[in-house]
Short mmCIF file of C-alpha atoms in Angstrom, two decimals:
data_model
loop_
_atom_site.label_atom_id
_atom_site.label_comp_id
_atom_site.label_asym_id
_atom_site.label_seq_id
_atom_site.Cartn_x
_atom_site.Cartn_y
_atom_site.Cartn_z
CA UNK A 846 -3.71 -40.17 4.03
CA UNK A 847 -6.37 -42.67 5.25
CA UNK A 848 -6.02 -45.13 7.60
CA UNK A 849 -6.59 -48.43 5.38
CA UNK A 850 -4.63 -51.88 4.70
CA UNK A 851 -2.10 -51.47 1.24
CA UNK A 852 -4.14 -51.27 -1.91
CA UNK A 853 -2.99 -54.68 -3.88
CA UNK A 854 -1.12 -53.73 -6.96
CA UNK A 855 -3.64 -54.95 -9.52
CA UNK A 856 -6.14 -51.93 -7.87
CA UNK A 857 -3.29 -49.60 -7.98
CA UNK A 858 -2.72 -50.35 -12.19
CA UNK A 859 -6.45 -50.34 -12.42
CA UNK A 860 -6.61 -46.82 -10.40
CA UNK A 861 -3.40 -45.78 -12.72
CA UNK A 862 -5.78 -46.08 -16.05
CA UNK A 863 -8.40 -44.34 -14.24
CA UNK A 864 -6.85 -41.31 -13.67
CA UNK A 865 -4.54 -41.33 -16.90
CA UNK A 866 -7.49 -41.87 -19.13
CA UNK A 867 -9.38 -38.98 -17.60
CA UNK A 868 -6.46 -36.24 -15.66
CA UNK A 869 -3.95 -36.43 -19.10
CA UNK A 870 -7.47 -34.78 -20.90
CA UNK A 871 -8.47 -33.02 -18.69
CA UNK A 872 -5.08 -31.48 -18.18
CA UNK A 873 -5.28 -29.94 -21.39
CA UNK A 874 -8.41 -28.53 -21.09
CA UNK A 875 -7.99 -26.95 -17.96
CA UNK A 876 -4.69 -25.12 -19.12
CA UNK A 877 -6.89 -23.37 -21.60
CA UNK A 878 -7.38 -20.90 -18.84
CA UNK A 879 -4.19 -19.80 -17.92
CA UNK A 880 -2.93 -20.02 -21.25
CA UNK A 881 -6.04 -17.81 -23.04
CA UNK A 882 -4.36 -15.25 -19.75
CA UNK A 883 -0.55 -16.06 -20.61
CA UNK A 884 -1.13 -14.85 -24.16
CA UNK A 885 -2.68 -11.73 -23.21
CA UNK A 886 -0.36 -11.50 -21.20
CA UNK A 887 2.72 -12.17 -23.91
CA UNK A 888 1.05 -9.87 -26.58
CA UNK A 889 0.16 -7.27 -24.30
CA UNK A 890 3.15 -7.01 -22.88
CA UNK A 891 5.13 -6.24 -25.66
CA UNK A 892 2.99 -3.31 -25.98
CA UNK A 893 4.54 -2.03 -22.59
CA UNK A 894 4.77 -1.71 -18.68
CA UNK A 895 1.30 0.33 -18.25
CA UNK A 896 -0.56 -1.76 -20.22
CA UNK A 897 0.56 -5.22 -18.63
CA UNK A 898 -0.14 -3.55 -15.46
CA UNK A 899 -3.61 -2.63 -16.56
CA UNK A 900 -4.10 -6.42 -18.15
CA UNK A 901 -3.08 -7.57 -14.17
CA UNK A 902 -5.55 -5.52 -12.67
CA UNK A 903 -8.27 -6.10 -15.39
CA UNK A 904 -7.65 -10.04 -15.50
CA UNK A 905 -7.42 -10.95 -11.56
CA UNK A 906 -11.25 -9.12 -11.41
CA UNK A 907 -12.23 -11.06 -14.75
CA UNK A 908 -11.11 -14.11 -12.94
CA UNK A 909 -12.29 -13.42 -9.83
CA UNK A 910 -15.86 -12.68 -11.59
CA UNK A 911 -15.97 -15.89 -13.43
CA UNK A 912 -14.13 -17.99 -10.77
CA UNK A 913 -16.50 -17.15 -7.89
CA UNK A 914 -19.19 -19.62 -9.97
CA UNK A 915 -16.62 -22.23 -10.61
CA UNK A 916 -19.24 -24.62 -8.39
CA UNK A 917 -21.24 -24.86 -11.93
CA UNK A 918 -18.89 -27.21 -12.99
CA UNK A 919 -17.79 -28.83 -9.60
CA UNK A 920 -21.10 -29.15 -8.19
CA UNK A 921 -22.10 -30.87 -11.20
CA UNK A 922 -19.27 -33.15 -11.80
CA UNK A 923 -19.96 -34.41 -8.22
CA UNK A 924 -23.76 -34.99 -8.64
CA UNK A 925 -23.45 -36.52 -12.15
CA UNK A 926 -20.98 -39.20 -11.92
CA UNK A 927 -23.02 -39.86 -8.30
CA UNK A 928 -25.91 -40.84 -10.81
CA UNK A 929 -23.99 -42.40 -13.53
CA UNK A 930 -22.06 -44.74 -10.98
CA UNK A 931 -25.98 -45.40 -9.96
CA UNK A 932 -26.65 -46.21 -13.77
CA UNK A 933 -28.98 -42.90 -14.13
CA UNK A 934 -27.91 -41.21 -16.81
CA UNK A 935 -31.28 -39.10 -17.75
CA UNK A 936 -31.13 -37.97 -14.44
CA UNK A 937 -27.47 -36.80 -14.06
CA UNK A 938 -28.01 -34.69 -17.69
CA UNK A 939 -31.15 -33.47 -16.80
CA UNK A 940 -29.36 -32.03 -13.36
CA UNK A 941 -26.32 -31.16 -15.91
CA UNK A 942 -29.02 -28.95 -18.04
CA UNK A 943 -30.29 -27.09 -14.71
CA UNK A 944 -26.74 -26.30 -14.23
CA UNK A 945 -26.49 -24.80 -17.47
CA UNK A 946 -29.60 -22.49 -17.41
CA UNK A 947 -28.39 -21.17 -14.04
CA UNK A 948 -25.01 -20.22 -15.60
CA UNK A 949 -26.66 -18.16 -18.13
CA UNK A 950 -28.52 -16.05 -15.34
CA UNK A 951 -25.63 -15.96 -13.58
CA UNK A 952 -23.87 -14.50 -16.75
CA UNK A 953 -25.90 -11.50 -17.19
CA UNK A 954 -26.41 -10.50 -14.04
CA UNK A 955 -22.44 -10.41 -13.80
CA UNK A 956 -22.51 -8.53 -17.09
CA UNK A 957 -25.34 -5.82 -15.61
CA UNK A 958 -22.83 -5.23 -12.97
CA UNK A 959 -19.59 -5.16 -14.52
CA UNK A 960 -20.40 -2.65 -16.96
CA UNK A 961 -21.64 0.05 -15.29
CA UNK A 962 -19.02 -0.35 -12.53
CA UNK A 963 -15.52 -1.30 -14.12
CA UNK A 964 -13.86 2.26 -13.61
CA UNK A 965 -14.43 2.37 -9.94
CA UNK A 966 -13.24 -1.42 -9.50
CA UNK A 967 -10.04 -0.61 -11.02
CA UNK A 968 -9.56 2.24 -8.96
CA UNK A 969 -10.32 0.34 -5.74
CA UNK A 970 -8.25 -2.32 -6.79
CA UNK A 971 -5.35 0.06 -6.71
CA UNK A 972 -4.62 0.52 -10.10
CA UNK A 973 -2.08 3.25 -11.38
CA UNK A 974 -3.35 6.37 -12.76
CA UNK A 975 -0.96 5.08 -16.16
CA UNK A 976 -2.66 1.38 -15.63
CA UNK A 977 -6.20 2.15 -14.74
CA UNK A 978 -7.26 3.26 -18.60
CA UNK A 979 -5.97 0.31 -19.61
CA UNK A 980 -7.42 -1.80 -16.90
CA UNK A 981 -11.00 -0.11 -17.44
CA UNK A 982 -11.24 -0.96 -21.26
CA UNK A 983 -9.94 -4.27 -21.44
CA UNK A 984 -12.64 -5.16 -17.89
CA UNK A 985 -15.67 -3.63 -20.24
CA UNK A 986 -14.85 -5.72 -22.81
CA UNK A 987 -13.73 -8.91 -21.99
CA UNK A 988 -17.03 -8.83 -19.54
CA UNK A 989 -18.72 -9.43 -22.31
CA UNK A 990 -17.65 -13.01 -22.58
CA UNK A 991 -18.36 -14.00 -18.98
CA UNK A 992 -22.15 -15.58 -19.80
CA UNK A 993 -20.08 -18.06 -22.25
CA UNK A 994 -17.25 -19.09 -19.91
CA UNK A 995 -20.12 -20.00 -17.34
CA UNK A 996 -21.94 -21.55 -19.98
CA UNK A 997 -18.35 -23.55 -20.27
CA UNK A 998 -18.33 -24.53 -16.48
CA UNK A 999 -21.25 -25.93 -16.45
CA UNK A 1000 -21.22 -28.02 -19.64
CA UNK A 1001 -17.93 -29.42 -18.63
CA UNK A 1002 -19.40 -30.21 -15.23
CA UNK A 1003 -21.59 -32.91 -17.54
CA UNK A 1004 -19.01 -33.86 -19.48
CA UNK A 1005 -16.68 -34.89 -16.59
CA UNK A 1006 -19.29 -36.28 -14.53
CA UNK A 1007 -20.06 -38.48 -17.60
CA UNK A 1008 -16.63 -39.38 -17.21
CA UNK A 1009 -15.73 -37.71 -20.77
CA UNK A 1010 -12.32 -35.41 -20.14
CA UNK A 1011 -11.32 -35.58 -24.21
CA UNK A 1012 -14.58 -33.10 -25.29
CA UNK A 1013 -13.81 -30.30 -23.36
CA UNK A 1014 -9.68 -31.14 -24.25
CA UNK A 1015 -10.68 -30.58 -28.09
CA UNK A 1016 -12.98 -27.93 -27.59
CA UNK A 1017 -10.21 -26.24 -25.07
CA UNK A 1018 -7.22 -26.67 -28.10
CA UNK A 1019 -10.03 -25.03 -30.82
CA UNK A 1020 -10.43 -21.96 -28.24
CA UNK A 1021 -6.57 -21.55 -27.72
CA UNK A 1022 -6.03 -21.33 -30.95
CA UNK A 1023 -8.47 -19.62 -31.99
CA UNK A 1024 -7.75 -16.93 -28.93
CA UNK A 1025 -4.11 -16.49 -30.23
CA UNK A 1026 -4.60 -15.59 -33.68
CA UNK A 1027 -7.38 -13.45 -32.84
CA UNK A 1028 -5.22 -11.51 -30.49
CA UNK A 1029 -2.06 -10.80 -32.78
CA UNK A 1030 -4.31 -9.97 -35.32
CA UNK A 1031 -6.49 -7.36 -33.15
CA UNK A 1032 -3.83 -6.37 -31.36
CA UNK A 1033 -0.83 -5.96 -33.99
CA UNK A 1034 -2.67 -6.21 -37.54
CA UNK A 1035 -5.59 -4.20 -36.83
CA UNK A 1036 -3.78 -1.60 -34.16
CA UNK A 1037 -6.53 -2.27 -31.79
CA UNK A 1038 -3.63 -2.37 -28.89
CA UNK A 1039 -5.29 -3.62 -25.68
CA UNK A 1040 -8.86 -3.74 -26.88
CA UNK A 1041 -7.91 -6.48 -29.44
CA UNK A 1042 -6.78 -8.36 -27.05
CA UNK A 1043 -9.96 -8.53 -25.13
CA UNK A 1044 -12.39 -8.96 -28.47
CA UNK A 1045 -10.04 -11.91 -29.15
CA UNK A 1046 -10.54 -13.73 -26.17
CA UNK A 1047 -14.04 -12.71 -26.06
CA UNK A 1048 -15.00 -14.25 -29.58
CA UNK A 1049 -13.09 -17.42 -28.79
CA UNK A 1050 -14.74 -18.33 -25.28
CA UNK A 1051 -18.53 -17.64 -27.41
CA UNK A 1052 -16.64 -20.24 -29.59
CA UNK A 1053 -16.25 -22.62 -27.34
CA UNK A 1054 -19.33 -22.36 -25.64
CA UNK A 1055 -21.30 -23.38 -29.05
CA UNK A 1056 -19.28 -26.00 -29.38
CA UNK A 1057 -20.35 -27.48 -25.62
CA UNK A 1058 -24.04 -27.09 -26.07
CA UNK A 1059 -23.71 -28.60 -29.14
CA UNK A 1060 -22.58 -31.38 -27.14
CA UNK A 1061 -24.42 -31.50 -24.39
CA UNK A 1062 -27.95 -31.26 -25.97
CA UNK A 1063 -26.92 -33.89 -28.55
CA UNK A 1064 -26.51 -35.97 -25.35
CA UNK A 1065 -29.77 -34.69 -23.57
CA UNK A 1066 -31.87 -35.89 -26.41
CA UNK A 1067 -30.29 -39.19 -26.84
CA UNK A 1068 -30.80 -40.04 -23.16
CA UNK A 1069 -34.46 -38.49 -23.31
CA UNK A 1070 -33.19 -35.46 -20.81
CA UNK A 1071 -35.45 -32.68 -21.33
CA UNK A 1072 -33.75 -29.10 -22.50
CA UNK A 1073 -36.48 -26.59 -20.52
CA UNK A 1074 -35.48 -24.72 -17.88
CA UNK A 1075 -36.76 -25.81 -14.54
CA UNK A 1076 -37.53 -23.42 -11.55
CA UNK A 1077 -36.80 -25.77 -8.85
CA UNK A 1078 -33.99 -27.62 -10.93
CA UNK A 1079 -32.00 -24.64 -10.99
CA UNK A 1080 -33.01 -23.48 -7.47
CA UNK A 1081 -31.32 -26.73 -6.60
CA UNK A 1082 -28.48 -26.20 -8.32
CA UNK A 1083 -27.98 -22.94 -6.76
CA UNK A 1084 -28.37 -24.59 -3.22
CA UNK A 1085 -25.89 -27.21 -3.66
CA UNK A 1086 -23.48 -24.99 -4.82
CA UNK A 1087 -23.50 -22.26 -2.03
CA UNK A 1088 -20.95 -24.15 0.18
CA UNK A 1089 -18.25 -24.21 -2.96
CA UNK A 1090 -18.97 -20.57 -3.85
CA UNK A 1091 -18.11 -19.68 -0.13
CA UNK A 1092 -14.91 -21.63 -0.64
CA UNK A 1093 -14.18 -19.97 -3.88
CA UNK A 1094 -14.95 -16.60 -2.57
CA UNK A 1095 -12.36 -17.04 0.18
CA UNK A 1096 -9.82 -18.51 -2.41
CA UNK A 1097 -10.65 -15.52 -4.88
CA UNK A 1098 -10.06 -13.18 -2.00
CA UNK A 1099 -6.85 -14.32 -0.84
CA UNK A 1100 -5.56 -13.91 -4.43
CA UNK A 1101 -7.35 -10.54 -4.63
CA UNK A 1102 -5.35 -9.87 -2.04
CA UNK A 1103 -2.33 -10.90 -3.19
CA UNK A 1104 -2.93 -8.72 -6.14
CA UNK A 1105 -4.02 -5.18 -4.66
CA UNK A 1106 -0.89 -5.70 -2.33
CA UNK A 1107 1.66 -6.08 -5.25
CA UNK A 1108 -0.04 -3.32 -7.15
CA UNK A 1109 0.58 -0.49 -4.21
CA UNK A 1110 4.01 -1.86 -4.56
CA UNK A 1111 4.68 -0.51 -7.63
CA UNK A 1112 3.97 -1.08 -11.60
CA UNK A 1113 7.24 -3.09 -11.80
CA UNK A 1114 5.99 -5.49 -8.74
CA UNK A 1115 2.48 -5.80 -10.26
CA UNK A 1116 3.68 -6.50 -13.90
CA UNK A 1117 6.07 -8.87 -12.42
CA UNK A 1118 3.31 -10.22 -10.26
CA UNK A 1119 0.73 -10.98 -13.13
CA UNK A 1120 3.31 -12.80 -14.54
CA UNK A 1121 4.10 -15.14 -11.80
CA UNK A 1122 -0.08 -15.60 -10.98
CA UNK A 1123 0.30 -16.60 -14.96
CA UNK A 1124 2.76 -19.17 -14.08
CA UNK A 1125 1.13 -20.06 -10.71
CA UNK A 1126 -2.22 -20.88 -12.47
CA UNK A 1127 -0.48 -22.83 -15.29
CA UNK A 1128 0.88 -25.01 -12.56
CA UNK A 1129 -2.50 -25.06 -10.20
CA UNK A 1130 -4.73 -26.18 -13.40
CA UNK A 1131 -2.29 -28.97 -14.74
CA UNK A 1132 -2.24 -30.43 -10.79
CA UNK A 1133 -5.80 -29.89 -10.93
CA UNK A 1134 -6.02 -32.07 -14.27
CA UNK A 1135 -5.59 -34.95 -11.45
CA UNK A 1136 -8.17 -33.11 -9.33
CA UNK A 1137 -10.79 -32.99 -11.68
CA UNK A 1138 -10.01 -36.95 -12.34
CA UNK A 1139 -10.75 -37.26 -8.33
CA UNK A 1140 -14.30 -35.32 -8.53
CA UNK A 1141 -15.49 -38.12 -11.55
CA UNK A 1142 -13.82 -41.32 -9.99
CA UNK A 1143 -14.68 -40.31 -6.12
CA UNK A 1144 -18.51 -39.28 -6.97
CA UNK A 1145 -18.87 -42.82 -9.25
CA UNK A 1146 -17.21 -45.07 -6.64
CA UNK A 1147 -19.69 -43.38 -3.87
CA UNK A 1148 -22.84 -43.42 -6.22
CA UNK A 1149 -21.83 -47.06 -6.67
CA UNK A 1150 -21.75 -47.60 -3.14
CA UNK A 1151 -17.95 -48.60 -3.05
CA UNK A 1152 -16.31 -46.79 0.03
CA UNK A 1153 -13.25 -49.35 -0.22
CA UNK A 1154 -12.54 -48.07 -3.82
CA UNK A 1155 -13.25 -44.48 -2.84
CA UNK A 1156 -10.48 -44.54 -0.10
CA UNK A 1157 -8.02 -47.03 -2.83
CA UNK A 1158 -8.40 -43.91 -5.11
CA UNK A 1159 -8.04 -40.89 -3.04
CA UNK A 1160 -4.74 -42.48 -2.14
CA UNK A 1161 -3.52 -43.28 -5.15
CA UNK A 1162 -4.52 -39.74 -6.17
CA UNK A 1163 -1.87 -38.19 -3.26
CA UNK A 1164 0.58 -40.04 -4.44
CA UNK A 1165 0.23 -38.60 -8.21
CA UNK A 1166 0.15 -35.05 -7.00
CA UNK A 1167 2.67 -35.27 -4.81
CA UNK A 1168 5.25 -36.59 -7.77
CA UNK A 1169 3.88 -33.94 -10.20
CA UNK A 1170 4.23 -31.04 -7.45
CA UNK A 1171 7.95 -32.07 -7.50
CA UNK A 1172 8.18 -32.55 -11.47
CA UNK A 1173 6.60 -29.04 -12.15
CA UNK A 1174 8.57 -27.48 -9.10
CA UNK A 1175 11.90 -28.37 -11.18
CA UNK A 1176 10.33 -27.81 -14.74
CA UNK A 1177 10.36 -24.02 -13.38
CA UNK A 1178 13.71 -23.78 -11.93
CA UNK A 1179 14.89 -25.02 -15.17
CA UNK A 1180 13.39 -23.41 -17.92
CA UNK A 1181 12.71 -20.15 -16.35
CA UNK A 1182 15.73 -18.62 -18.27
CA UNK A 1183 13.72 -19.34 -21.40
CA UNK A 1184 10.06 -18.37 -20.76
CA UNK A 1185 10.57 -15.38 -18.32
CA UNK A 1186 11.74 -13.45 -21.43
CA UNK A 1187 8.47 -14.45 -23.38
CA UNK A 1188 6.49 -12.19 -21.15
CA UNK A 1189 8.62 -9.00 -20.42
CA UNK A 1190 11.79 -7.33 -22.10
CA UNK A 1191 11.86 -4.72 -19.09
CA UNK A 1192 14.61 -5.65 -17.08
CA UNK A 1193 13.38 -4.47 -13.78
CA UNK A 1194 10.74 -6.70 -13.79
CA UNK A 1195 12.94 -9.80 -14.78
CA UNK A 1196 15.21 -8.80 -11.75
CA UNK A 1197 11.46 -8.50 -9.70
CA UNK A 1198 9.73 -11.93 -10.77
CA UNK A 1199 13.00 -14.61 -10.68
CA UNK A 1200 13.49 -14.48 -6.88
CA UNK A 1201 9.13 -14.88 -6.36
CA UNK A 1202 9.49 -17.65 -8.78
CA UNK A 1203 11.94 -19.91 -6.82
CA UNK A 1204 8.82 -19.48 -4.19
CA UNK A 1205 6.77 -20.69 -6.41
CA UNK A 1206 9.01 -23.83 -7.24
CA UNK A 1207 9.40 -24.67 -3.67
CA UNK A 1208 5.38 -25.00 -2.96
CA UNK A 1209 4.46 -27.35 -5.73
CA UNK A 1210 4.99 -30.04 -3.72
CA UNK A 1211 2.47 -28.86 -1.16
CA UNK A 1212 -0.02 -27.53 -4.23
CA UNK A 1213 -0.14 -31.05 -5.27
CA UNK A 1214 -1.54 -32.55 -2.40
CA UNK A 1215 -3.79 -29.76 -1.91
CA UNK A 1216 -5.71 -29.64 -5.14
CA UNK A 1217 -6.05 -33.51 -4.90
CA UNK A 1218 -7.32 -33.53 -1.58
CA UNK A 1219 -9.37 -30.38 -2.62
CA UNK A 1220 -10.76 -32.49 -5.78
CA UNK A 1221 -11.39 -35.44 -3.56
CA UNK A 1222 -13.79 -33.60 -1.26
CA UNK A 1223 -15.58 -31.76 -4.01
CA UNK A 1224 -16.40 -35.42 -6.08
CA UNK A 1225 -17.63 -36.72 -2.25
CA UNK A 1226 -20.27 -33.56 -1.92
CA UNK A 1227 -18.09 -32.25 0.98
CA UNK A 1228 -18.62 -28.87 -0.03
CA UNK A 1229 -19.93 -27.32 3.96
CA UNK A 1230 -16.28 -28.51 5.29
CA UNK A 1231 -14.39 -27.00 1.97
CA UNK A 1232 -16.13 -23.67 2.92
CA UNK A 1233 -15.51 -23.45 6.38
CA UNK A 1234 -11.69 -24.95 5.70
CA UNK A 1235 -11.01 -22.17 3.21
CA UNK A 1236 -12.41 -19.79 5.40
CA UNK A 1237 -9.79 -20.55 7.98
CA UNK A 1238 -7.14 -20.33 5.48
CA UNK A 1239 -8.47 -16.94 4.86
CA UNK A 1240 -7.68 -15.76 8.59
CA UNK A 1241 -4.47 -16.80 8.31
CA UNK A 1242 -3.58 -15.85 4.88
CA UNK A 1243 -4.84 -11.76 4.78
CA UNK A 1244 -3.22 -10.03 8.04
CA UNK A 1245 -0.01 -11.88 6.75
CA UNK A 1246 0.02 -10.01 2.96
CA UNK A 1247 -1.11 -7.15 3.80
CA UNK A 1248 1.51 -6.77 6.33
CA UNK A 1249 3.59 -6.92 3.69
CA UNK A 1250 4.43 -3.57 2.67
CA UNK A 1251 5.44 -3.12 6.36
CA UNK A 1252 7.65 -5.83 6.58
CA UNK A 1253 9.60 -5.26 3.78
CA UNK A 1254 11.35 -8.19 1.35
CA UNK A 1255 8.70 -6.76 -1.91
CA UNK A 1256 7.01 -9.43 -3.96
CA UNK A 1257 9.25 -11.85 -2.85
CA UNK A 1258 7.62 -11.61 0.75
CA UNK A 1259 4.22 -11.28 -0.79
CA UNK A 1260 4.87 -15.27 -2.29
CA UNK A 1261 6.57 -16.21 0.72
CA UNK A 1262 2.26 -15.37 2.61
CA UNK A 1263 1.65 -17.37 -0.85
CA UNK A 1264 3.51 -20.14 0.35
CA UNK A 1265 1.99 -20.03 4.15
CA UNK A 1266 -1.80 -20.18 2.48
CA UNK A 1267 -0.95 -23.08 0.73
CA UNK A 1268 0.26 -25.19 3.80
CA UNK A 1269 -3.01 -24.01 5.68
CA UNK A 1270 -5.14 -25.71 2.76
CA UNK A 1271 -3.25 -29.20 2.91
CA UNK A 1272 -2.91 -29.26 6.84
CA UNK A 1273 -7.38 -28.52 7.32
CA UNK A 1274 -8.03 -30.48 4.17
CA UNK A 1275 -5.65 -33.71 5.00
CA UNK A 1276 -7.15 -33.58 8.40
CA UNK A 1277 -10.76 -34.13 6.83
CA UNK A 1278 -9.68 -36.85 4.32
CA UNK A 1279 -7.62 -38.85 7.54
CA UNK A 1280 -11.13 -38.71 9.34
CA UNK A 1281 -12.93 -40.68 6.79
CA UNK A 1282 -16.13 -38.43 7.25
CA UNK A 1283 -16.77 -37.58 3.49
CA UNK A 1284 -17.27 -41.29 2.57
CA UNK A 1285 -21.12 -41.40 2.17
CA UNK A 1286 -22.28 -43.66 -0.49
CA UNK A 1287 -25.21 -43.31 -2.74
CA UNK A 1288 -26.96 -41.65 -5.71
CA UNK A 1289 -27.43 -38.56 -3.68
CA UNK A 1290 -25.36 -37.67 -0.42
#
């Protein structure tokens, strides 16, 4: 990917441990997402076809809501293991805590919106007029929890930047848990249906967000960080993380996208849909484990002032997701006899989702590379050229899907655009990272 001599194999094993020791932890934490979504999904499902539907429509705005701020944590893992490879750690917590304050304004003022609002967002999403009751309750209620799953980002933004992966991994196994015996028991014991599902997930992410201020204050008071809020801090924050909330944006939009399209498709296509996005993210987050091991090791090497073992890493990095993309690709072919079941016994949809799924198989490959290259750039600071590149992909991506309906070929055509947006991210990102123009050394870029 970069134009450099071979990388000896003693820096290759050394690069190895590096990533291990922090992508196998943070794998685990990041599948807490998709799997706190899969279960929903599993319980919810059994429950029937108009409620699954409303759970698709409900969680792709929840996502998109608490997605859009995802910069709180990659902002932050960039600019604190900048500091720590400068050996300033009261700085890079005190930058964590500004972090954290602005995801708690960030949380109610998504909450003040959400509420008042969630019936006509389901409708404009395209919701059925069997799946839009569902849709509406579970959005009020799960809304609720969105101050504590910013709270989340933005702690584990610290954490990672500290170069600590195996917190938010124990933390993320407590909340999974926890989320899937509150949801059979609200959902089943209690007879709460669809609303138990969403008080379930919404105790366990206020769970888990205790447990990471806990944490993180523990370790601003042994490093003499100070806990206040501070104006300009947090205006900072919000600065620095405008160019990755443009990329998300775009991102969140072409999966909006994605979504509204399969739901005027039918309730089959969109249940079979949310199931596949399920899958999708499972897949995304676990190649993103390696990602998230690219933000801490790129933004230490570069706050260290060590382009050489910058460019060794990134590297190294490709190779890893390229490998997994082609290990998960085959894990899905596989077992998908087993786990397609889990979610749905409605036949239809089976017959719906398996052809979309072989789609997905075939792209994880190209997802590898992507969300390396994509974690790369975010631990360099190169957040202006990850908004303007997603931006592009966002041109490409929309007239594409929503032509959809008109060309024909169902949800297998819609993941077939899918497939097209991801090759658009690795062809603009691999062209930055071949350029060399995101190695900048230094505490600060």
């Amino acid at each position: 990917m970069i134009q450099a001599p071979a990388t000896p194999p003693s820096s290759r094993r050394r690069h190895d441990r590096e990533i291990i020791s922090l992508a196998v932890p943070a794998f685990g934490a990041l599948v807490a997402e998709p799997l706190f979504v899969m279960v929903d999904s599993a319980i919810v499902g059994h429950l029937g076809t108009p409620q699954l539907a409303g759970l698709a429509v409900a969680a792709a705005l929840l996502t998109t809501a608490v997605s859009i701020f995802v910069f709180l944590a990659y902002a932050t893992t960039a600019a604190v293991a900048r500091r720590v490879g400068a050996g300033d750690l009261a700085s890079a917590i005190r930058q964590g805590m500004d972090g954290i304050w602005l995801a708690l304004l960030l949380g109610v003022a998504v909450i003040a919106v959400a509420l008042p609002t969630a019936p006509w967002l389901v409708a404009a999403f395209g919701a059925s007029d069997t799946a839009a009751p569902y849709a509406t309750t579970y959005l009020r209620i799960s809304s609720l929890g969105i101050p504590a799953m910013l709270v989340v980002m933005a702690a584990t933004g610290v954490l990672r930047g500290l170069q600590d992966t195996r917190t938010p991994l124990y933390v993320a196994i407590g909340g999974f848990a926890a989320n899937g015996a509150l949801n059979a028991g609200l959902v089943y014991g209690a007879g709460l249906g669809i609303a138990g599902s969403a008080w379930g997930t919404v105790t366990a992410q206020l769970a888990m967000a205790v447990a990471y201020l806990v944490v993180v204050v523990r370790g601003a008071r042994r490093h003499g960080a100070s806990l206040r809020p501070d104006a300009a801090g947090i205006r900072a924050s919000a600065q620095a993380g405008v160019p990755l909330l443009v990329r998300t944006l775009s991102l969140r939009a072409v999966l909006m996208i994605a979504t509204a399209v399969a739901a005027r498709l039918g309730d089959t296509e969109i249940a079979a849909h949310q199931i596949i996005l399920s899958l999708w993210s499972l897949m995304a987050f676990a190649l993103d484990a390696i990602a998230i091991a690219g933000q801490a090791i790129i933004g230490r090497y570069l706050g260290a002032d060590d382009a050489k073992g910058a460019r060794d890493a990134c590297r190294r990095m490709v190779q890893w997701g390229i490998v997994s993309g082609v290990v998960f690709g085959a894990l899905i072919v596989l077992a998908r006899p087993l786990f397609v079941p889990l979610f749905t016994s409605d036949r239809s949809v089976q017959d719906t989702l398996l052809p979309a799924l072989l789609v997905v198989a075939l792209t994880q490959p190209v997802a590898g590379v992507v969300f390396v290259l994509d974690g790369v750039l975010m631990g360099a600071g190169d957040g202006r050229y990850l908004a303007w590149a997603m931006l592009v992909t966002l041109a490409v991506f929309a007239p594409v899907a929503l032509l959809v309906p008109v060309i024909g070929g169902g949800l297998t055509t819609l993941w077939w655009a899918m497939a097209l947006m991801m090759v658009v991210r690795m062809v603009t990102l691999w062209l930055r990272t071949r350029s060399g123009k995101w190695v900048i050394t230094g505490a600060a870029r």
